[in-house]
């Protein structure tokens, strides 16, 4: 095993996530060699906020108006691309999911006594306090 030399123990060392790809290849002399490719991976951060910012509510309304929830696959795909380009795929999925007519909302939860265990955005006002932050990628 290789030891790290020349690195001070007083300095913090960050081990960031990577994705590895490996492949064996045959060399010209008939032997085999292991090739390793290392790609930086996304750092996980648990910072999901279920509330929607006003800009996200507007984007969700535009997504619905452009056919995001409709039966036309091409219109839905185009609306999805615009939403994902603006907010990133993970946040766009949440934004779209909160406006999906088949997804549980606060009104549905009051009717049937079930619903998501997190607060649902109230873009039209009511008893909810709107979230005033600006969404960023």
Short mmCIF file of N, CA and C in Angstrom, two decimals:
data_model
loop_
_atom_site.label_atom_id
_atom_site.label_comp_id
_atom_site.label_asym_id
_atom_site.label_seq_id
_atom_site.Cartn_x
_atom_site.Cartn_y
_atom_site.Cartn_z
N UNK A 1 0.85 -1.18 0.00
CA UNK A 1 0.00 0.00 0.00
C UNK A 1 0.89 1.24 0.00
N UNK A 2 0.53 2.22 -0.78
CA UNK A 2 1.29 3.45 -0.87
C UNK A 2 0.93 4.38 0.27
N UNK A 3 1.92 4.95 0.90
CA UNK A 3 1.70 5.90 1.97
C UNK A 3 1.77 7.32 1.42
N UNK A 4 1.00 8.20 2.01
CA UNK A 4 1.07 9.61 1.64
C UNK A 4 2.25 10.22 2.37
N UNK A 5 3.19 10.70 1.61
CA UNK A 5 4.34 11.35 2.23
C UNK A 5 4.35 12.81 1.83
N UNK A 6 4.86 13.61 2.69
CA UNK A 6 4.93 15.04 2.39
C UNK A 6 3.63 15.78 2.63
N UNK A 7 2.63 15.11 3.22
CA UNK A 7 1.36 15.75 3.51
C UNK A 7 1.28 15.96 5.01
N UNK A 8 1.09 17.19 5.40
CA UNK A 8 1.03 17.53 6.82
C UNK A 8 -0.28 17.04 7.43
N UNK A 9 -0.20 16.45 8.58
CA UNK A 9 -1.40 16.00 9.30
C UNK A 9 -2.20 17.18 9.84
N UNK A 10 -1.62 18.36 9.82
CA UNK A 10 -2.30 19.56 10.31
C UNK A 10 -3.30 20.09 9.28
N UNK A 11 -3.17 19.67 8.02
CA UNK A 11 -4.07 20.15 6.97
C UNK A 11 -5.20 19.16 6.75
N UNK A 12 -6.42 19.64 6.56
CA UNK A 12 -7.52 18.72 6.29
C UNK A 12 -7.37 18.11 4.89
N UNK A 13 -7.83 16.88 4.76
CA UNK A 13 -7.77 16.18 3.48
C UNK A 13 -9.20 15.85 3.08
N UNK A 14 -9.60 16.27 1.91
CA UNK A 14 -10.96 16.01 1.43
C UNK A 14 -10.93 14.83 0.47
N UNK A 15 -11.75 13.86 0.76
CA UNK A 15 -11.92 12.72 -0.14
C UNK A 15 -13.26 12.92 -0.85
N UNK A 16 -13.22 13.32 -2.09
CA UNK A 16 -14.43 13.61 -2.85
C UNK A 16 -14.86 12.38 -3.64
N UNK A 17 -16.14 12.27 -3.91
CA UNK A 17 -16.62 11.09 -4.64
C UNK A 17 -16.14 11.08 -6.08
N UNK A 18 -15.85 9.89 -6.57
CA UNK A 18 -15.44 9.70 -7.96
C UNK A 18 -16.17 8.49 -8.53
N UNK A 19 -16.24 8.45 -9.84
CA UNK A 19 -16.77 7.30 -10.55
C UNK A 19 -15.60 6.65 -11.25
N UNK A 20 -15.48 5.33 -11.13
CA UNK A 20 -14.37 4.61 -11.74
C UNK A 20 -14.87 3.75 -12.89
N UNK A 21 -14.11 3.73 -13.97
CA UNK A 21 -14.35 2.81 -15.08
C UNK A 21 -13.06 2.04 -15.28
N UNK A 22 -13.17 0.72 -15.39
CA UNK A 22 -11.98 -0.11 -15.57
C UNK A 22 -12.16 -1.00 -16.78
N UNK A 23 -11.02 -1.36 -17.38
CA UNK A 23 -11.05 -2.27 -18.53
C UNK A 23 -9.69 -2.94 -18.64
N UNK A 24 -9.70 -4.23 -18.94
CA UNK A 24 -8.46 -4.94 -19.23
C UNK A 24 -8.22 -4.89 -20.72
N UNK A 25 -6.98 -4.65 -21.12
CA UNK A 25 -6.60 -4.66 -22.54
C UNK A 25 -5.37 -5.56 -22.70
N UNK A 26 -5.27 -6.11 -23.88
CA UNK A 26 -4.10 -6.93 -24.18
C UNK A 26 -3.02 -6.03 -24.75
N UNK A 27 -1.82 -6.16 -24.22
CA UNK A 27 -0.70 -5.34 -24.69
C UNK A 27 -0.07 -6.01 -25.91
N UNK A 28 0.81 -5.28 -26.57
CA UNK A 28 1.49 -5.80 -27.75
C UNK A 28 2.35 -7.01 -27.46
N UNK A 29 2.82 -7.15 -26.25
CA UNK A 29 3.67 -8.29 -25.89
C UNK A 29 2.87 -9.49 -25.42
N UNK A 30 1.53 -9.43 -25.50
CA UNK A 30 0.69 -10.56 -25.12
C UNK A 30 0.23 -10.54 -23.68
N UNK A 31 0.67 -9.59 -22.89
CA UNK A 31 0.23 -9.48 -21.50
C UNK A 31 -1.07 -8.70 -21.41
N UNK A 32 -1.58 -8.57 -20.22
CA UNK A 32 -2.78 -7.76 -20.00
C UNK A 32 -2.45 -6.59 -19.10
N UNK A 33 -3.19 -5.55 -19.33
CA UNK A 33 -2.98 -4.31 -18.57
C UNK A 33 -4.35 -3.82 -18.12
N UNK A 34 -4.42 -3.30 -16.92
CA UNK A 34 -5.65 -2.75 -16.39
C UNK A 34 -5.64 -1.24 -16.61
N UNK A 35 -6.65 -0.75 -17.33
CA UNK A 35 -6.81 0.69 -17.54
C UNK A 35 -7.88 1.19 -16.58
N UNK A 36 -7.61 2.31 -15.94
CA UNK A 36 -8.54 2.89 -14.98
C UNK A 36 -8.79 4.33 -15.38
N UNK A 37 -10.09 4.69 -15.49
CA UNK A 37 -10.48 6.08 -15.75
C UNK A 37 -11.21 6.58 -14.50
N UNK A 38 -10.85 7.78 -14.08
CA UNK A 38 -11.44 8.35 -12.87
C UNK A 38 -12.17 9.65 -13.26
N UNK A 39 -13.44 9.71 -12.90
CA UNK A 39 -14.25 10.88 -13.20
C UNK A 39 -14.74 11.49 -11.89
N UNK A 40 -14.65 12.79 -11.72
CA UNK A 40 -15.24 13.41 -10.52
C UNK A 40 -16.74 13.20 -10.53
N UNK A 41 -17.32 12.93 -9.38
CA UNK A 41 -18.75 12.71 -9.27
C UNK A 41 -19.38 13.87 -8.49
N UNK A 42 -20.68 13.93 -8.50
CA UNK A 42 -21.40 14.99 -7.81
C UNK A 42 -21.31 14.79 -6.30
N UNK A 43 -21.05 15.86 -5.60
CA UNK A 43 -21.01 15.82 -4.14
C UNK A 43 -22.44 15.86 -3.64
N UNK A 44 -22.78 14.93 -2.75
CA UNK A 44 -24.14 14.86 -2.21
C UNK A 44 -24.34 15.96 -1.18
N UNK A 45 -25.44 16.63 -1.31
CA UNK A 45 -25.83 17.57 -0.26
C UNK A 45 -27.33 17.42 -0.07
N UNK A 46 -27.73 17.29 1.14
CA UNK A 46 -29.13 17.09 1.46
C UNK A 46 -29.73 18.45 1.78
N UNK A 47 -30.16 19.15 0.76
CA UNK A 47 -30.67 20.50 0.95
C UNK A 47 -32.02 20.69 0.28
N UNK A 48 -32.82 19.62 0.21
CA UNK A 48 -34.12 19.72 -0.45
C UNK A 48 -35.07 20.56 0.39
N UNK A 49 -35.67 21.54 -0.24
CA UNK A 49 -36.70 22.33 0.40
C UNK A 49 -38.00 22.07 -0.35
N UNK A 50 -38.99 21.47 0.29
CA UNK A 50 -40.22 21.13 -0.42
C UNK A 50 -41.05 22.34 -0.83
N UNK A 51 -40.78 23.50 -0.21
CA UNK A 51 -41.54 24.70 -0.58
C UNK A 51 -41.03 25.20 -1.92
N UNK A 52 -41.93 25.80 -2.69
CA UNK A 52 -41.56 26.36 -3.98
C UNK A 52 -41.42 27.86 -3.87
N UNK A 53 -40.36 28.38 -4.47
CA UNK A 53 -40.17 29.82 -4.57
C UNK A 53 -41.16 30.35 -5.62
N UNK A 54 -41.51 31.63 -5.56
CA UNK A 54 -42.44 32.18 -6.54
C UNK A 54 -42.01 31.93 -7.99
N UNK A 55 -40.71 32.00 -8.26
CA UNK A 55 -40.24 31.76 -9.62
C UNK A 55 -40.47 30.30 -10.03
N UNK A 56 -40.42 29.39 -9.06
CA UNK A 56 -40.68 27.98 -9.35
C UNK A 56 -42.17 27.74 -9.59
N UNK A 57 -43.01 28.43 -8.84
CA UNK A 57 -44.46 28.32 -9.05
C UNK A 57 -44.80 28.80 -10.46
N UNK A 58 -44.22 29.93 -10.87
CA UNK A 58 -44.46 30.45 -12.22
C UNK A 58 -43.98 29.46 -13.28
N UNK A 59 -42.82 28.86 -13.05
CA UNK A 59 -42.28 27.89 -14.00
C UNK A 59 -43.18 26.66 -14.08
N UNK A 60 -43.73 26.23 -12.95
CA UNK A 60 -44.64 25.09 -12.94
C UNK A 60 -45.92 25.41 -13.71
N UNK A 61 -46.44 26.63 -13.54
CA UNK A 61 -47.63 27.04 -14.29
C UNK A 61 -47.34 27.09 -15.78
N UNK A 62 -46.15 27.58 -16.16
CA UNK A 62 -45.76 27.60 -17.57
C UNK A 62 -45.60 26.17 -18.10
N UNK A 63 -45.03 25.29 -17.28
CA UNK A 63 -44.86 23.88 -17.65
C UNK A 63 -46.23 23.25 -17.94
N UNK A 64 -47.22 23.52 -17.08
CA UNK A 64 -48.56 22.99 -17.29
C UNK A 64 -49.20 23.59 -18.54
N UNK A 65 -49.04 24.90 -18.74
CA UNK A 65 -49.63 25.57 -19.90
C UNK A 65 -49.02 25.07 -21.21
N UNK A 66 -47.75 24.67 -21.16
CA UNK A 66 -47.07 24.18 -22.36
C UNK A 66 -47.32 22.70 -22.61
N UNK A 67 -48.18 22.07 -21.81
CA UNK A 67 -48.54 20.67 -22.03
C UNK A 67 -47.72 19.68 -21.25
N UNK A 68 -47.07 20.11 -20.19
CA UNK A 68 -46.24 19.21 -19.41
C UNK A 68 -46.98 18.05 -18.79
N UNK A 69 -48.26 18.24 -18.45
CA UNK A 69 -49.06 17.17 -17.85
C UNK A 69 -50.01 16.54 -18.86
N UNK A 70 -49.96 16.99 -20.09
CA UNK A 70 -50.90 16.53 -21.11
C UNK A 70 -50.49 15.23 -21.78
N UNK A 71 -51.36 14.73 -22.66
CA UNK A 71 -51.12 13.46 -23.33
C UNK A 71 -50.14 13.55 -24.50
N UNK A 72 -49.86 14.75 -24.99
CA UNK A 72 -48.95 14.92 -26.13
C UNK A 72 -47.50 14.75 -25.66
N UNK A 73 -46.89 13.64 -26.03
CA UNK A 73 -45.54 13.32 -25.57
C UNK A 73 -44.49 14.33 -26.00
N UNK A 74 -44.61 14.84 -27.23
CA UNK A 74 -43.62 15.82 -27.71
C UNK A 74 -43.72 17.14 -26.96
N UNK A 75 -44.94 17.60 -26.73
CA UNK A 75 -45.13 18.85 -25.98
C UNK A 75 -44.65 18.68 -24.54
N UNK A 76 -44.95 17.53 -23.94
CA UNK A 76 -44.52 17.28 -22.56
C UNK A 76 -42.99 17.22 -22.48
N UNK A 77 -42.35 16.59 -23.46
CA UNK A 77 -40.89 16.50 -23.46
C UNK A 77 -40.25 17.87 -23.63
N UNK A 78 -40.82 18.69 -24.50
CA UNK A 78 -40.28 20.04 -24.71
C UNK A 78 -40.46 20.89 -23.44
N UNK A 79 -41.63 20.78 -22.81
CA UNK A 79 -41.87 21.53 -21.56
C UNK A 79 -40.91 21.06 -20.47
N UNK A 80 -40.66 19.75 -20.42
CA UNK A 80 -39.74 19.21 -19.42
C UNK A 80 -38.32 19.72 -19.66
N UNK A 81 -37.88 19.75 -20.90
CA UNK A 81 -36.52 20.23 -21.20
C UNK A 81 -36.34 21.67 -20.73
N UNK A 82 -37.35 22.51 -20.97
CA UNK A 82 -37.26 23.91 -20.54
C UNK A 82 -37.20 24.01 -19.01
N UNK A 83 -38.02 23.21 -18.33
CA UNK A 83 -38.04 23.25 -16.87
C UNK A 83 -36.71 22.74 -16.30
N UNK A 84 -36.21 21.64 -16.85
CA UNK A 84 -34.95 21.06 -16.36
C UNK A 84 -33.76 21.95 -16.69
N UNK A 85 -33.79 22.62 -17.82
CA UNK A 85 -32.70 23.55 -18.16
C UNK A 85 -32.65 24.72 -17.17
N UNK A 86 -33.81 25.15 -16.71
CA UNK A 86 -33.87 26.30 -15.81
C UNK A 86 -33.47 25.93 -14.37
N UNK A 87 -33.89 24.75 -13.89
CA UNK A 87 -33.70 24.42 -12.47
C UNK A 87 -32.83 23.20 -12.21
N UNK A 88 -32.41 22.50 -13.23
CA UNK A 88 -31.70 21.24 -13.04
C UNK A 88 -32.73 20.11 -12.92
N UNK A 89 -32.33 18.90 -13.27
CA UNK A 89 -33.28 17.79 -13.36
C UNK A 89 -33.95 17.45 -12.03
N UNK A 90 -33.19 17.41 -10.95
CA UNK A 90 -33.76 16.99 -9.66
C UNK A 90 -34.81 17.98 -9.16
N UNK A 91 -34.49 19.27 -9.19
CA UNK A 91 -35.45 20.27 -8.71
C UNK A 91 -36.64 20.38 -9.66
N UNK A 92 -36.39 20.26 -10.96
CA UNK A 92 -37.47 20.32 -11.94
C UNK A 92 -38.45 19.16 -11.73
N UNK A 93 -37.93 17.98 -11.38
CA UNK A 93 -38.81 16.84 -11.11
C UNK A 93 -39.71 17.14 -9.92
N UNK A 94 -39.15 17.78 -8.89
CA UNK A 94 -39.97 18.14 -7.72
C UNK A 94 -41.01 19.19 -8.10
N UNK A 95 -40.60 20.19 -8.85
CA UNK A 95 -41.54 21.25 -9.25
C UNK A 95 -42.69 20.66 -10.05
N UNK A 96 -42.37 19.80 -11.01
CA UNK A 96 -43.41 19.19 -11.83
C UNK A 96 -44.30 18.28 -11.00
N UNK A 97 -43.70 17.56 -10.07
CA UNK A 97 -44.47 16.61 -9.25
C UNK A 97 -45.47 17.32 -8.36
N UNK A 98 -45.13 18.49 -7.83
CA UNK A 98 -46.05 19.20 -6.95
C UNK A 98 -47.25 19.75 -7.69
N UNK A 99 -47.16 19.88 -9.01
CA UNK A 99 -48.29 20.38 -9.78
C UNK A 99 -49.04 19.30 -10.53
N UNK A 100 -48.57 18.04 -10.42
CA UNK A 100 -49.20 16.93 -11.12
C UNK A 100 -50.60 16.71 -10.56
N UNK A 101 -51.63 16.74 -11.43
CA UNK A 101 -53.00 16.56 -10.94
C UNK A 101 -53.23 15.24 -10.20
N UNK A 102 -52.43 14.21 -10.49
CA UNK A 102 -52.60 12.93 -9.83
C UNK A 102 -51.80 12.79 -8.56
N UNK A 103 -51.01 13.80 -8.21
CA UNK A 103 -50.16 13.73 -7.02
C UNK A 103 -50.90 14.30 -5.82
N UNK A 104 -50.72 13.74 -4.60
CA UNK A 104 -51.45 14.24 -3.43
C UNK A 104 -51.11 15.70 -3.12
N UNK A 105 -52.12 16.48 -2.89
CA UNK A 105 -51.94 17.88 -2.50
C UNK A 105 -52.57 18.09 -1.13
N UNK A 106 -52.45 19.28 -0.59
CA UNK A 106 -53.06 19.57 0.72
C UNK A 106 -54.58 19.41 0.64
N UNK A 107 -55.19 19.85 -0.46
CA UNK A 107 -56.64 19.72 -0.61
C UNK A 107 -57.04 18.24 -0.64
N UNK A 108 -56.30 17.42 -1.37
CA UNK A 108 -56.59 15.99 -1.41
C UNK A 108 -56.41 15.38 -0.02
N UNK A 109 -55.39 15.81 0.70
CA UNK A 109 -55.13 15.27 2.04
C UNK A 109 -56.28 15.60 2.98
N UNK A 110 -56.87 16.79 2.84
CA UNK A 110 -58.00 17.16 3.70
C UNK A 110 -59.23 16.34 3.35
N UNK A 111 -59.40 16.04 2.05
CA UNK A 111 -60.56 15.26 1.63
C UNK A 111 -60.48 13.81 2.09
N UNK A 112 -59.31 13.18 1.92
CA UNK A 112 -59.22 11.74 2.18
C UNK A 112 -58.39 11.39 3.41
N UNK A 113 -57.84 12.38 4.11
CA UNK A 113 -57.10 12.10 5.32
C UNK A 113 -55.70 11.57 5.10
N UNK A 114 -55.21 11.61 3.88
CA UNK A 114 -53.85 11.15 3.59
C UNK A 114 -53.13 12.25 2.83
N UNK A 115 -51.88 12.07 2.61
CA UNK A 115 -51.12 13.04 1.85
C UNK A 115 -49.66 12.96 2.19
N UNK A 116 -48.86 13.76 1.55
CA UNK A 116 -47.42 13.71 1.82
C UNK A 116 -47.13 14.24 3.22
N UNK A 117 -46.07 13.73 3.87
CA UNK A 117 -45.75 14.15 5.22
C UNK A 117 -45.01 15.48 5.28
N UNK A 118 -44.83 16.15 4.15
CA UNK A 118 -44.12 17.42 4.11
C UNK A 118 -45.10 18.52 3.71
N UNK A 119 -44.75 19.78 3.98
CA UNK A 119 -45.65 20.86 3.59
C UNK A 119 -45.73 20.99 2.08
N UNK A 120 -46.92 21.21 1.56
CA UNK A 120 -47.12 21.38 0.13
C UNK A 120 -47.27 22.86 -0.16
N UNK A 121 -46.67 23.33 -1.23
CA UNK A 121 -46.70 24.75 -1.57
C UNK A 121 -48.12 25.21 -1.87
N UNK A 122 -48.41 26.42 -1.47
CA UNK A 122 -49.71 27.03 -1.75
C UNK A 122 -49.47 28.25 -2.64
N UNK A 123 -49.34 28.05 -3.94
CA UNK A 123 -48.99 29.16 -4.82
C UNK A 123 -50.07 30.23 -4.92
N UNK A 124 -51.31 29.89 -4.59
CA UNK A 124 -52.38 30.86 -4.73
C UNK A 124 -52.69 31.60 -3.44
N UNK A 125 -51.90 31.42 -2.42
CA UNK A 125 -52.14 32.13 -1.16
C UNK A 125 -52.82 31.22 -0.17
N UNK A 126 -53.92 31.66 0.39
CA UNK A 126 -54.62 30.85 1.39
C UNK A 126 -53.91 30.94 2.73
N UNK A 127 -53.86 29.83 3.42
CA UNK A 127 -53.27 29.83 4.75
C UNK A 127 -51.76 29.65 4.73
N UNK A 128 -51.18 29.49 3.56
CA UNK A 128 -49.74 29.27 3.46
C UNK A 128 -48.99 30.59 3.37
N UNK A 129 -47.77 30.57 3.84
CA UNK A 129 -46.88 31.71 3.69
C UNK A 129 -45.98 31.43 2.50
N UNK A 130 -45.99 32.26 1.47
CA UNK A 130 -45.16 31.98 0.31
C UNK A 130 -43.67 32.01 0.66
N UNK A 131 -42.92 31.18 0.01
CA UNK A 131 -41.48 31.11 0.19
C UNK A 131 -40.86 32.15 -0.72
N UNK A 132 -40.06 33.06 -0.19
CA UNK A 132 -39.61 34.22 -0.95
C UNK A 132 -38.20 34.07 -1.53
N UNK A 133 -37.55 32.94 -1.36
CA UNK A 133 -36.19 32.80 -1.88
C UNK A 133 -36.21 32.65 -3.40
N UNK A 134 -35.09 32.93 -4.01
CA UNK A 134 -34.96 32.77 -5.45
C UNK A 134 -34.29 31.44 -5.72
N UNK A 135 -34.88 30.65 -6.60
CA UNK A 135 -34.30 29.34 -6.92
C UNK A 135 -33.05 29.52 -7.75
N UNK A 136 -32.03 28.74 -7.45
CA UNK A 136 -30.80 28.75 -8.22
C UNK A 136 -30.45 27.33 -8.59
N UNK A 137 -29.62 27.19 -9.57
CA UNK A 137 -29.17 25.89 -10.01
C UNK A 137 -28.12 25.37 -9.13
#
